[in-house]
């Protein structure tokens, strides 16, 4: 039952935002009493912590699956972007923005967890891109990882509209890729942009 509550809460938090969803909403959606929820979670903050851990796990399982498909580095980034768009498409309000604004301590925990995992993915992507000739060889990899990470998390933490955040993240990905790309990389980028926008 605990897993089912976390799963339903995660779905509602992503769709409606962390602040908007109440314990009553979750109980109503599951056709259970609020008392049942409080049996497992003494307050909403604990449920949010458990939910963000579940969402984090789901995101990184999806990223691992995409990385395992051995696509070229630029296509891989577009697939990851597409996965995020699908996962967060439901709501008007950005869940990350709401989390930062209303639950800053949980937001900090989530971000420190994300930094480590995302940095590893970004770094591996850049190294693969250099190896395959899509990114320039003279890139200061760690610096570019920091640049991209800072851009993406700044967009998420400061943009209240999920639709706007999605648009800005896409522009950040294009900006990031153009900054690193070789001529072959630019050709691949244009191909991915066309596919993404069609």
mmCIF file of C-alpha atoms in Angstrom:
data_model
loop_
_atom_site.group_PDB
_atom_site.id
_atom_site.type_symbol
_atom_site.label_atom_id
_atom_site.label_comp_id
_atom_site.label_asym_id
_atom_site.label_seq_id
_atom_site.Cartn_x
_atom_site.Cartn_y
_atom_site.Cartn_z
ATOM 1 C CA UNK A 1 0.000 0.000 0.000
ATOM 2 C CA UNK A 2 2.848 2.370 0.856
ATOM 3 C CA UNK A 3 4.319 1.946 -2.665
ATOM 4 C CA UNK A 4 0.906 2.559 -4.239
ATOM 5 C CA UNK A 5 0.490 5.799 -2.270
ATOM 6 C CA UNK A 6 3.971 7.002 -3.288
ATOM 7 C CA UNK A 7 3.275 6.096 -6.906
ATOM 8 C CA UNK A 8 -0.088 7.918 -7.025
ATOM 9 C CA UNK A 9 1.332 10.931 -5.138
ATOM 10 C CA UNK A 10 4.294 11.121 -7.580
ATOM 11 C CA UNK A 11 1.928 11.078 -10.540
ATOM 12 C CA UNK A 12 -0.220 13.873 -9.034
ATOM 13 C CA UNK A 13 2.787 15.960 -7.960
ATOM 14 C CA UNK A 14 4.191 15.860 -11.508
ATOM 15 C CA UNK A 15 0.812 16.672 -13.011
ATOM 16 C CA UNK A 16 -0.402 19.391 -10.614
ATOM 17 C CA UNK A 17 2.661 20.471 -8.630
ATOM 18 C CA UNK A 18 3.910 19.754 -5.119
ATOM 19 C CA UNK A 19 2.099 22.664 -3.486
ATOM 20 C CA UNK A 20 -1.253 22.178 -5.217
ATOM 21 C CA UNK A 21 -1.811 18.518 -4.294
ATOM 22 C CA UNK A 22 -3.250 17.847 -0.832
ATOM 23 C CA UNK A 23 -3.439 14.629 1.175
ATOM 24 C CA UNK A 24 -7.218 14.774 0.530
ATOM 25 C CA UNK A 25 -6.569 14.811 -3.240
ATOM 26 C CA UNK A 26 -4.366 11.724 -3.000
ATOM 27 C CA UNK A 27 -6.893 9.891 -0.773
ATOM 28 C CA UNK A 28 -9.726 10.838 -3.153
ATOM 29 C CA UNK A 29 -7.822 9.648 -6.242
ATOM 30 C CA UNK A 30 -7.062 6.319 -4.562
ATOM 31 C CA UNK A 31 -10.500 5.874 -2.966
ATOM 32 C CA UNK A 32 -8.920 5.415 0.457
ATOM 33 C CA UNK A 33 -9.205 7.412 3.670
ATOM 34 C CA UNK A 34 -6.746 10.141 4.592
ATOM 35 C CA UNK A 35 -6.147 8.117 7.775
ATOM 36 C CA UNK A 36 -4.671 5.313 5.641
ATOM 37 C CA UNK A 37 -2.144 7.744 4.138
ATOM 38 C CA UNK A 38 -1.195 9.061 7.583
ATOM 39 C CA UNK A 39 -0.601 5.476 8.712
ATOM 40 C CA UNK A 40 2.423 5.432 6.372
ATOM 41 C CA UNK A 41 3.375 9.125 6.209
ATOM 42 C CA UNK A 42 3.054 11.371 9.263
ATOM 43 C CA UNK A 43 3.104 14.502 7.042
ATOM 44 C CA UNK A 44 3.112 15.677 3.432
ATOM 45 C CA UNK A 45 6.848 16.546 3.488
ATOM 46 C CA UNK A 46 7.793 12.902 4.111
ATOM 47 C CA UNK A 47 5.515 11.801 1.261
ATOM 48 C CA UNK A 48 7.138 14.416 -1.000
ATOM 49 C CA UNK A 49 10.620 13.150 -0.065
ATOM 50 C CA UNK A 50 9.631 9.556 -0.870
ATOM 51 C CA UNK A 51 7.957 10.662 -4.114
ATOM 52 C CA UNK A 52 10.957 12.677 -5.324
ATOM 53 C CA UNK A 53 13.166 9.628 -4.619
ATOM 54 C CA UNK A 54 10.826 7.476 -6.749
ATOM 55 C CA UNK A 55 10.732 10.074 -9.572
ATOM 56 C CA UNK A 56 14.546 10.368 -9.423
ATOM 57 C CA UNK A 57 14.878 6.580 -9.753
ATOM 58 C CA UNK A 58 12.450 6.466 -12.708
ATOM 59 C CA UNK A 59 14.276 9.310 -14.492
ATOM 60 C CA UNK A 60 17.674 7.703 -14.117
ATOM 61 C CA UNK A 61 16.432 4.266 -15.177
ATOM 62 C CA UNK A 62 15.090 5.898 -18.354
ATOM 63 C CA UNK A 63 18.378 7.748 -18.913
ATOM 64 C CA UNK A 64 20.354 4.506 -18.417
ATOM 65 C CA UNK A 65 18.115 2.783 -20.984
ATOM 66 C CA UNK A 66 18.709 5.604 -23.509
ATOM 67 C CA UNK A 67 22.484 5.592 -22.896
ATOM 68 C CA UNK A 68 22.569 1.779 -23.302
ATOM 69 C CA UNK A 69 21.137 2.158 -26.836
ATOM 70 C CA UNK A 70 24.542 3.480 -27.962
ATOM 71 C CA UNK A 71 23.223 6.345 -30.073
ATOM 72 C CA UNK A 72 25.568 9.136 -31.100
ATOM 73 C CA UNK A 73 26.072 11.790 -28.392
ATOM 74 C CA UNK A 74 23.824 14.425 -29.979
ATOM 75 C CA UNK A 75 20.934 12.045 -30.671
ATOM 76 C CA UNK A 76 21.299 10.700 -27.122
ATOM 77 C CA UNK A 77 20.809 14.213 -25.684
ATOM 78 C CA UNK A 78 17.703 14.722 -27.814
ATOM 79 C CA UNK A 79 16.269 11.383 -26.649
ATOM 80 C CA UNK A 80 16.869 12.358 -23.012
ATOM 81 C CA UNK A 81 15.226 15.748 -23.674
ATOM 82 C CA UNK A 82 12.231 13.957 -25.246
ATOM 83 C CA UNK A 83 11.949 11.649 -22.230
ATOM 84 C CA UNK A 84 11.838 14.655 -19.849
ATOM 85 C CA UNK A 85 9.228 16.362 -22.031
ATOM 86 C CA UNK A 86 7.028 13.247 -21.927
ATOM 87 C CA UNK A 87 7.471 12.789 -18.189
ATOM 88 C CA UNK A 88 6.657 16.385 -17.266
ATOM 89 C CA UNK A 89 4.138 17.200 -19.988
ATOM 90 C CA UNK A 90 0.989 16.982 -17.881
ATOM 91 C CA UNK A 91 1.165 20.096 -15.746
ATOM 92 C CA UNK A 92 1.026 23.828 -16.340
ATOM 93 C CA UNK A 93 3.133 24.621 -13.297
ATOM 94 C CA UNK A 94 6.688 23.354 -13.199
ATOM 95 C CA UNK A 95 6.960 20.791 -10.351
ATOM 96 C CA UNK A 96 10.635 21.681 -9.829
ATOM 97 C CA UNK A 97 9.759 25.378 -9.500
ATOM 98 C CA UNK A 98 7.041 24.583 -6.930
ATOM 99 C CA UNK A 99 9.397 22.304 -5.016
ATOM 100 C CA UNK A 100 12.056 25.027 -4.821
ATOM 101 C CA UNK A 101 9.564 27.698 -3.793
ATOM 102 C CA UNK A 102 7.516 25.795 -1.203
ATOM 103 C CA UNK A 103 9.818 22.999 0.012
ATOM 104 C CA UNK A 104 13.357 24.458 -0.260
ATOM 105 C CA UNK A 105 14.988 21.865 2.031
ATOM 106 C CA UNK A 106 13.648 18.950 -0.003
ATOM 107 C CA UNK A 107 14.617 20.816 -3.197
ATOM 108 C CA UNK A 108 18.230 21.128 -1.950
ATOM 109 C CA UNK A 109 18.373 17.385 -1.207
ATOM 110 C CA UNK A 110 16.939 16.534 -4.623
ATOM 111 C CA UNK A 111 19.388 18.873 -6.372
ATOM 112 C CA UNK A 112 22.480 17.510 -4.647
ATOM 113 C CA UNK A 113 21.389 13.986 -5.664
ATOM 114 C CA UNK A 114 20.744 15.134 -9.240
ATOM 115 C CA UNK A 115 24.046 17.024 -9.557
ATOM 116 C CA UNK A 116 26.108 13.873 -9.077
ATOM 117 C CA UNK A 117 24.128 11.670 -11.435
ATOM 118 C CA UNK A 118 23.539 14.300 -14.137
ATOM 119 C CA UNK A 119 27.161 15.387 -14.133
ATOM 120 C CA UNK A 120 28.249 11.796 -14.771
ATOM 121 C CA UNK A 121 25.785 11.494 -17.699
ATOM 122 C CA UNK A 122 26.767 14.883 -19.189
ATOM 123 C CA UNK A 123 30.472 14.089 -18.885
ATOM 124 C CA UNK A 124 30.125 10.672 -20.521
ATOM 125 C CA UNK A 125 28.069 12.236 -23.331
ATOM 126 C CA UNK A 126 30.727 14.873 -24.089
ATOM 127 C CA UNK A 127 33.526 12.289 -24.043
ATOM 128 C CA UNK A 128 31.565 10.056 -26.448
ATOM 129 C CA UNK A 129 30.878 13.025 -28.721
ATOM 130 C CA UNK A 130 34.585 13.931 -28.841
ATOM 131 C CA UNK A 131 35.515 10.318 -29.559
ATOM 132 C CA UNK A 132 33.051 10.113 -32.479
ATOM 133 C CA UNK A 133 34.137 13.467 -33.930
ATOM 134 C CA UNK A 134 30.847 15.277 -33.202
ATOM 135 C CA UNK A 135 32.363 17.547 -30.529
ATOM 136 C CA UNK A 136 35.663 19.418 -30.693
ATOM 137 C CA UNK A 137 38.703 17.755 -29.130
ATOM 138 C CA UNK A 138 39.849 20.902 -27.295
ATOM 139 C CA UNK A 139 36.823 21.139 -24.962
ATOM 140 C CA UNK A 140 37.381 21.614 -21.227
ATOM 141 C CA UNK A 141 34.929 18.802 -20.443
ATOM 142 C CA UNK A 142 34.296 19.574 -16.742
ATOM 143 C CA UNK A 143 33.697 23.259 -17.491
ATOM 144 C CA UNK A 144 31.170 22.463 -20.232
ATOM 145 C CA UNK A 145 29.421 19.989 -17.921
ATOM 146 C CA UNK A 146 29.144 22.764 -15.298
ATOM 147 C CA UNK A 147 27.872 25.258 -17.892
ATOM 148 C CA UNK A 148 25.138 22.926 -19.132
ATOM 149 C CA UNK A 149 24.150 21.760 -15.678
ATOM 150 C CA UNK A 150 23.912 25.380 -14.424
ATOM 151 C CA UNK A 151 21.754 26.375 -17.409
ATOM 152 C CA UNK A 152 19.324 23.454 -17.077
ATOM 153 C CA UNK A 153 18.863 23.661 -13.311
ATOM 154 C CA UNK A 154 18.548 27.441 -13.395
ATOM 155 C CA UNK A 155 15.752 27.129 -15.960
ATOM 156 C CA UNK A 156 13.947 24.513 -13.861
ATOM 157 C CA UNK A 157 14.301 26.319 -10.569
ATOM 158 C CA UNK A 158 13.264 29.740 -11.885
ATOM 159 C CA UNK A 159 10.576 29.085 -14.512
ATOM 160 C CA UNK A 160 7.072 28.578 -13.136
ATOM 161 C CA UNK A 161 5.481 27.410 -16.403
ATOM 162 C CA UNK A 162 6.356 23.838 -17.426
ATOM 163 C CA UNK A 163 5.670 24.678 -21.085
ATOM 164 C CA UNK A 164 8.086 27.633 -20.943
ATOM 165 C CA UNK A 165 10.689 25.536 -19.085
ATOM 166 C CA UNK A 166 10.489 22.894 -21.827
ATOM 167 C CA UNK A 167 11.032 25.500 -24.545
ATOM 168 C CA UNK A 168 13.995 27.059 -22.709
ATOM 169 C CA UNK A 169 15.582 23.650 -22.029
ATOM 170 C CA UNK A 170 15.399 22.846 -25.736
ATOM 171 C CA UNK A 171 17.117 26.160 -26.535
ATOM 172 C CA UNK A 172 19.751 25.421 -23.862
ATOM 173 C CA UNK A 173 20.427 22.029 -25.458
ATOM 174 C CA UNK A 174 20.872 23.626 -28.886
ATOM 175 C CA UNK A 175 23.131 26.335 -27.413
ATOM 176 C CA UNK A 176 25.196 23.723 -25.522
ATOM 177 C CA UNK A 177 25.572 21.520 -28.610
ATOM 178 C CA UNK A 178 26.514 24.371 -30.960
ATOM 179 C CA UNK A 179 29.188 25.502 -28.495
ATOM 180 C CA UNK A 180 30.907 22.096 -28.716
ATOM 181 C CA UNK A 181 30.073 20.802 -32.177
ATOM 182 C CA UNK A 182 32.397 20.100 -35.065
ATOM 183 C CA UNK A 183 31.044 20.484 -38.598
ATOM 184 C CA UNK A 184 29.783 16.880 -38.442
ATOM 185 C CA UNK A 185 28.177 17.718 -35.099
ATOM 186 C CA UNK A 186 26.341 20.729 -36.552
ATOM 187 C CA UNK A 187 24.952 18.535 -39.359
ATOM 188 C CA UNK A 188 23.740 15.984 -36.778
ATOM 189 C CA UNK A 189 22.292 18.779 -34.618
ATOM 190 C CA UNK A 190 20.296 20.188 -37.542
ATOM 191 C CA UNK A 191 18.980 16.695 -38.290
ATOM 192 C CA UNK A 192 17.874 16.203 -34.660
ATOM 193 C CA UNK A 193 16.274 19.667 -34.479
ATOM 194 C CA UNK A 194 14.277 18.940 -37.607
ATOM 195 C CA UNK A 195 13.133 15.592 -36.206
ATOM 196 C CA UNK A 196 12.297 17.122 -32.813
ATOM 197 C CA UNK A 197 10.277 19.998 -34.260
ATOM 198 C CA UNK A 198 8.353 17.991 -36.854
#
